[in-house]
PDB file of C-alpha atoms in Angstrom:
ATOM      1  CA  UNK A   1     101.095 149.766  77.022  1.00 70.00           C
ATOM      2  CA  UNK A   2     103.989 147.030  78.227  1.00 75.00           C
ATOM      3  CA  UNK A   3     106.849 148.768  79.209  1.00 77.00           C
ATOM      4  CA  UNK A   4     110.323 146.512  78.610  1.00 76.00           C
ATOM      5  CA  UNK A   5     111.955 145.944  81.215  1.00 79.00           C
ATOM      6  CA  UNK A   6     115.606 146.861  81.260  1.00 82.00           C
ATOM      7  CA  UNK A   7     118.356 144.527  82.641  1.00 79.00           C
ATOM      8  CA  UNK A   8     121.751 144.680  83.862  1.00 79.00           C
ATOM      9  CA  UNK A   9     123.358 141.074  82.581  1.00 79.00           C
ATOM     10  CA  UNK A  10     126.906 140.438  83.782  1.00 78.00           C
ATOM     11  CA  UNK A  11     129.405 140.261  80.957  1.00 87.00           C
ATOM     12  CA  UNK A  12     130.924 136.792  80.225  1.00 95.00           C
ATOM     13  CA  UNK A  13     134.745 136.419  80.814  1.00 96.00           C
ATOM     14  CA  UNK A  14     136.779 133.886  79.538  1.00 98.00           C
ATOM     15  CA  UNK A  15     139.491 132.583  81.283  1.00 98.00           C
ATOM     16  CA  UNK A  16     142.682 130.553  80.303  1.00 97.00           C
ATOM     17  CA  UNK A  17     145.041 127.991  82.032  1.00 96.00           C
ATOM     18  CA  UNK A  18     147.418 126.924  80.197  1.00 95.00           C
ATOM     19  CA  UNK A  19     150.448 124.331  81.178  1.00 92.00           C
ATOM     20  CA  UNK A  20     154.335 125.944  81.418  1.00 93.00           C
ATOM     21  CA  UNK A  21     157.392 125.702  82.352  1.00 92.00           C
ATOM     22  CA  UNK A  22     160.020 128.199  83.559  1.00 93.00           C
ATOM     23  CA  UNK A  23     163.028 127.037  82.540  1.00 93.00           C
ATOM     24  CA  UNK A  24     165.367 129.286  85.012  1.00 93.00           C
ATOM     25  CA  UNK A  25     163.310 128.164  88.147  1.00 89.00           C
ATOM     26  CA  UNK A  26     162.719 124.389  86.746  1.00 90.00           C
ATOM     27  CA  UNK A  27     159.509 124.003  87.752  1.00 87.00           C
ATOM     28  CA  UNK A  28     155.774 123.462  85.893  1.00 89.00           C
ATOM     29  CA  UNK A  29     152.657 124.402  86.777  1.00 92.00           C
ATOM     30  CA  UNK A  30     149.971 127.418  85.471  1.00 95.00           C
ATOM     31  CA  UNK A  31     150.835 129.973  83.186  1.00 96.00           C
ATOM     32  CA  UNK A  32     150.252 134.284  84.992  1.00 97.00           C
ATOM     33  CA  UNK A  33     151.005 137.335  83.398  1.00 97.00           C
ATOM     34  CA  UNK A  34     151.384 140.893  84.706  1.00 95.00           C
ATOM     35  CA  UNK A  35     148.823 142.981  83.178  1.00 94.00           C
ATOM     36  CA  UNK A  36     149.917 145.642  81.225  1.00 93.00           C
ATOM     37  CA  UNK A  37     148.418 148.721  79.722  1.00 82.00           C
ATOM     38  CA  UNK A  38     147.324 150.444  82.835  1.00 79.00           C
ATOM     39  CA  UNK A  39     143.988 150.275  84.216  1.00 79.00           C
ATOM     40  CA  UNK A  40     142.841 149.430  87.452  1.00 80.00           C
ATOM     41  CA  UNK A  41     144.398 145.909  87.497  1.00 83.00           C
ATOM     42  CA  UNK A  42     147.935 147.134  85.819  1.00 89.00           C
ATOM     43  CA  UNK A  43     150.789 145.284  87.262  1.00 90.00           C
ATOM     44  CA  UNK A  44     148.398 142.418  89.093  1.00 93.00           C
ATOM     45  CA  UNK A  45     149.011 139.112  88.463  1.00 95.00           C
ATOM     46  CA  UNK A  46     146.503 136.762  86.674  1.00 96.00           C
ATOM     47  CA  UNK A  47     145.341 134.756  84.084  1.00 97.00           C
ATOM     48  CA  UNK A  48     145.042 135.491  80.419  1.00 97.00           C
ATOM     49  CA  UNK A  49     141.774 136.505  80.587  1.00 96.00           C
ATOM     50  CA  UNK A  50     139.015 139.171  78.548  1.00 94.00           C
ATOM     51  CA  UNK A  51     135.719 140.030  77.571  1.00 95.00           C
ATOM     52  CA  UNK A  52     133.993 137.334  75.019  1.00 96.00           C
ATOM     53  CA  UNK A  53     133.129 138.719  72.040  1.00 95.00           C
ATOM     54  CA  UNK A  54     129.221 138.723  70.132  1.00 93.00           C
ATOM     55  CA  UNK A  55     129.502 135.542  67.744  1.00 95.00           C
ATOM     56  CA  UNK A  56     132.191 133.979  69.957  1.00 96.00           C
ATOM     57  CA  UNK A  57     131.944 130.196  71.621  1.00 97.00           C
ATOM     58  CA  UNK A  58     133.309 130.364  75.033  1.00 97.00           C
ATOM     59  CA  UNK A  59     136.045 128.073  73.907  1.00 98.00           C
ATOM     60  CA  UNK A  60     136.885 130.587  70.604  1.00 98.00           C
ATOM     61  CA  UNK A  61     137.328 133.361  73.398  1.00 97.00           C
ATOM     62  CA  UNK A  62     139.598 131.341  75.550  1.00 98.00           C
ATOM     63  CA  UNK A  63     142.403 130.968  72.649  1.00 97.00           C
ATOM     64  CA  UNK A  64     141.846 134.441  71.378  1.00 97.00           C
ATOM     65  CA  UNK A  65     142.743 135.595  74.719  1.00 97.00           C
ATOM     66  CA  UNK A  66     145.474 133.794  75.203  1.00 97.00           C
ATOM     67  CA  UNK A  67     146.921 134.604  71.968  1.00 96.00           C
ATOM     68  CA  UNK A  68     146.273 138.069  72.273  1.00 96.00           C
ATOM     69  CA  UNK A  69     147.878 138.268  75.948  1.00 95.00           C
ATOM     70  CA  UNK A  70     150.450 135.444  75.597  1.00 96.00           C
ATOM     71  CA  UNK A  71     150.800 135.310  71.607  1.00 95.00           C
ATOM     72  CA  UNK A  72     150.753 131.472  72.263  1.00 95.00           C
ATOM     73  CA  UNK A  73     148.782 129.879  69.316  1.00 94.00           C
ATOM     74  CA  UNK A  74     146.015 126.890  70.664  1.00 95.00           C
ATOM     75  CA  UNK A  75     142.950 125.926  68.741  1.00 95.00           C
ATOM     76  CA  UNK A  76     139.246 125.554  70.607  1.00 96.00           C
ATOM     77  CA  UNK A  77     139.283 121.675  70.055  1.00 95.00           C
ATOM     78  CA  UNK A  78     142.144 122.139  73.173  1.00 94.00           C
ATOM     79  CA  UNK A  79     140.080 123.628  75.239  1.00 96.00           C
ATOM     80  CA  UNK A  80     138.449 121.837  78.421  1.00 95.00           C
ATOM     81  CA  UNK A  81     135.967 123.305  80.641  1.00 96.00           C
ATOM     82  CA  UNK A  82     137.553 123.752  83.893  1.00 96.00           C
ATOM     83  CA  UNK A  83     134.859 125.810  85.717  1.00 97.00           C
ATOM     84  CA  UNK A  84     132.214 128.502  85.646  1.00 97.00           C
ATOM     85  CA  UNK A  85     132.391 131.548  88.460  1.00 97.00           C
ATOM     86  CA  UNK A  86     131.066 134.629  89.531  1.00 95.00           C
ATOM     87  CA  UNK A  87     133.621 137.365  90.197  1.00 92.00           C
ATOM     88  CA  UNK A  88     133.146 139.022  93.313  1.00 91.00           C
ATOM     89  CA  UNK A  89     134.805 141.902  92.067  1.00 86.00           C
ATOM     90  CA  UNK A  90     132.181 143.247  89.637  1.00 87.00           C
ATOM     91  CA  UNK A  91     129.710 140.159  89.074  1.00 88.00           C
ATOM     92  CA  UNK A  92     130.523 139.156  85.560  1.00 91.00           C
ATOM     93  CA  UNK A  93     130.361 135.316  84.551  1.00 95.00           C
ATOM     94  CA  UNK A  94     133.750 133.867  84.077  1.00 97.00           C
ATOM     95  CA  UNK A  95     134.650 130.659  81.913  1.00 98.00           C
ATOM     96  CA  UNK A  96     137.739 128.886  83.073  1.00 98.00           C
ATOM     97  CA  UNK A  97     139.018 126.763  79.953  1.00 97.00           C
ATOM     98  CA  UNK A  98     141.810 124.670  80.532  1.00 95.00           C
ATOM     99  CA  UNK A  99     143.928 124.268  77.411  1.00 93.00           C
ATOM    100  CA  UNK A 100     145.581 120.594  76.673  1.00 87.00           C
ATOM    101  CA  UNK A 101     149.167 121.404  75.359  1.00 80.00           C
ATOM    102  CA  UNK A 102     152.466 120.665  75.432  1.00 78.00           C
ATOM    103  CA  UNK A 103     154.193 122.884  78.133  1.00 85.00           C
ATOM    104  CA  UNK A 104     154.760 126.457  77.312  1.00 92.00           C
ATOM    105  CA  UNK A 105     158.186 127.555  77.741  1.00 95.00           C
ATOM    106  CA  UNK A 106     157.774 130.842  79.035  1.00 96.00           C
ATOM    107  CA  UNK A 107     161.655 131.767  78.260  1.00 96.00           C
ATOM    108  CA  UNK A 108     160.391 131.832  74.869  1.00 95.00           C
ATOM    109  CA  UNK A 109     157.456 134.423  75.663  1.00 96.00           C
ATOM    110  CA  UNK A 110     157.559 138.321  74.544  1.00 96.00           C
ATOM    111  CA  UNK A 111     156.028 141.289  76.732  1.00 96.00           C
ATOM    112  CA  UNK A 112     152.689 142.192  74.717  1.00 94.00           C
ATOM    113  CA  UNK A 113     150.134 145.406  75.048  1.00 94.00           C
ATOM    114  CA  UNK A 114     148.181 143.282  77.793  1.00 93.00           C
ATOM    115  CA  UNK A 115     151.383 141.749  79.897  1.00 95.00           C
ATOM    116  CA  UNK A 116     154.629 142.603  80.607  1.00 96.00           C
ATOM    117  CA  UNK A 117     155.557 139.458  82.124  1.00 96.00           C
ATOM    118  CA  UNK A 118     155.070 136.108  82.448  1.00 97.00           C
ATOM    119  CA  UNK A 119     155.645 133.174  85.235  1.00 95.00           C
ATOM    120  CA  UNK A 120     154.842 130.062  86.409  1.00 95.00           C
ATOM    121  CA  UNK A 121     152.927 128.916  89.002  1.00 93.00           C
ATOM    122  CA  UNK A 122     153.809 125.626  90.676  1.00 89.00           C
ATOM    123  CA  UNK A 123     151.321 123.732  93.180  1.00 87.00           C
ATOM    124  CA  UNK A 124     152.106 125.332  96.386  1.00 86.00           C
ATOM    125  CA  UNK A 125     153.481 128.135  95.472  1.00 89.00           C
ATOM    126  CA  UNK A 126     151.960 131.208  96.751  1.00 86.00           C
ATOM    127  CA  UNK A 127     149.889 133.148  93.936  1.00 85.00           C
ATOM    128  CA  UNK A 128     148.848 136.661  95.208  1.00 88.00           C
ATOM    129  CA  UNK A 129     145.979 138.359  92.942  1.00 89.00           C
ATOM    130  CA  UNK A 130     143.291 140.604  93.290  1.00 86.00           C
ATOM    131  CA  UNK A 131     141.563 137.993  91.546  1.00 92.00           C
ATOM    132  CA  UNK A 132     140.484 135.639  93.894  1.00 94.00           C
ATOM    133  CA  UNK A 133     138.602 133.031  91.361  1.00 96.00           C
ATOM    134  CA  UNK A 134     141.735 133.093  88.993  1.00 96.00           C
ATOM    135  CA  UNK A 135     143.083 131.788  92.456  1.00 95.00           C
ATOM    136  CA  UNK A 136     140.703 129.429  92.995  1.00 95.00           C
ATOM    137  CA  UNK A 137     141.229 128.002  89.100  1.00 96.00           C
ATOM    138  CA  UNK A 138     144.276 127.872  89.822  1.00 95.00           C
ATOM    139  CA  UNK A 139     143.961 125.296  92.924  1.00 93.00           C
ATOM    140  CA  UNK A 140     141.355 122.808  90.809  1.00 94.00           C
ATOM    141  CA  UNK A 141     143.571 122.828  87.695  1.00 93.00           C
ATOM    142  CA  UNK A 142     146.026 121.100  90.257  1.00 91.00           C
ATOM    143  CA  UNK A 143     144.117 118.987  92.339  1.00 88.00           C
ATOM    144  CA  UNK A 144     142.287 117.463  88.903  1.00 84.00           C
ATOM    145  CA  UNK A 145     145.611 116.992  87.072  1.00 71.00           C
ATOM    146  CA  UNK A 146     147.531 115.041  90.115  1.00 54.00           C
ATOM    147  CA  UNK A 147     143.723 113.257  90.222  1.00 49.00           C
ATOM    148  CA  UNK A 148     143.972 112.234  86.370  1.00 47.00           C
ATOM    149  CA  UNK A 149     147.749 110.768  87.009  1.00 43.00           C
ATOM    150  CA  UNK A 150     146.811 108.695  90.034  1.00 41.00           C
ATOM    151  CA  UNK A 151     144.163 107.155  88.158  1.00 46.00           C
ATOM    152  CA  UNK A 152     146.705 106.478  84.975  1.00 39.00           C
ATOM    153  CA  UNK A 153     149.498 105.459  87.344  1.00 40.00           C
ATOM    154  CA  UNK A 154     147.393 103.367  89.173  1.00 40.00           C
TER     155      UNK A 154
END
């Protein structure tokens, strides 16, 4: 008689970065929220980021996300593959898509069930999370956009 095995497969997680601005601070740079809705993670700071759901292409699961975190609208043909990682926290598979928009003014953002508040990380400034690959996501989104404008200044 075979027996099937059973296996534990981590649970894909996709990820957004997203370009904005914080018009009181004047600066550019990553879109974070404060989650919301308590939990272990309430009141950390990351990016808008859940579970992808059966019938879902990564990129489908990045905007959903961010819509349903941010309420910011983006369609999958925006969405770039940034990078693939494996949380330390728990194991799970996360998708980092980078979303090509116009900056997001975050001035113009409303608390949701899933963050209470939003801000903007500029290069340099110091992002504390629990999340140490949003970190990390955060660091190559920079160093591959000043990358991209050398090569179309130069």
């Amino acid at each position: 008689m075979y027996i099937m095995k059973e296996y534990k497969n981590p649970k894909p997680i996709a990820v957004a970065l997203v370009l904005a601005f914080d018009p009181i601070r004047n600066v550019a740079g990553v879109l974070v929220i404060r989650r919301a809705g308590g939990g272990q993670f309430n009141g950390m700071l990351a990016l808008p980021a859940g579970y992808m759901e059966l019938g879902e292409t990564w990129k489908e699961s990045v905007v959903r996300e961010l819509r349903e975190e941010t309420g910011i609208e983006a369609g999958a043909e925006d969405v770039r593959l940034l990078d693939v990682m494996t949380s330390p926290l728990n194991g799970n598979l996360q998708v980092f898509g980078s979303i090509i928009t116009m900056p997001v003014d975050i001035s113009m953002l409303k608390p949701t069930p899933e963050a209470s508040e939003f801000l903007v990380i500029g290069r340099g400034d110091n992002f504390e999370t629990e999340f140490t690959t949003h970190k990390a996501a955060v660091e190559k989104y920079f160093d591959l956009r000043v990358d991209f404008l050398v090569q179309v200044l130069a």
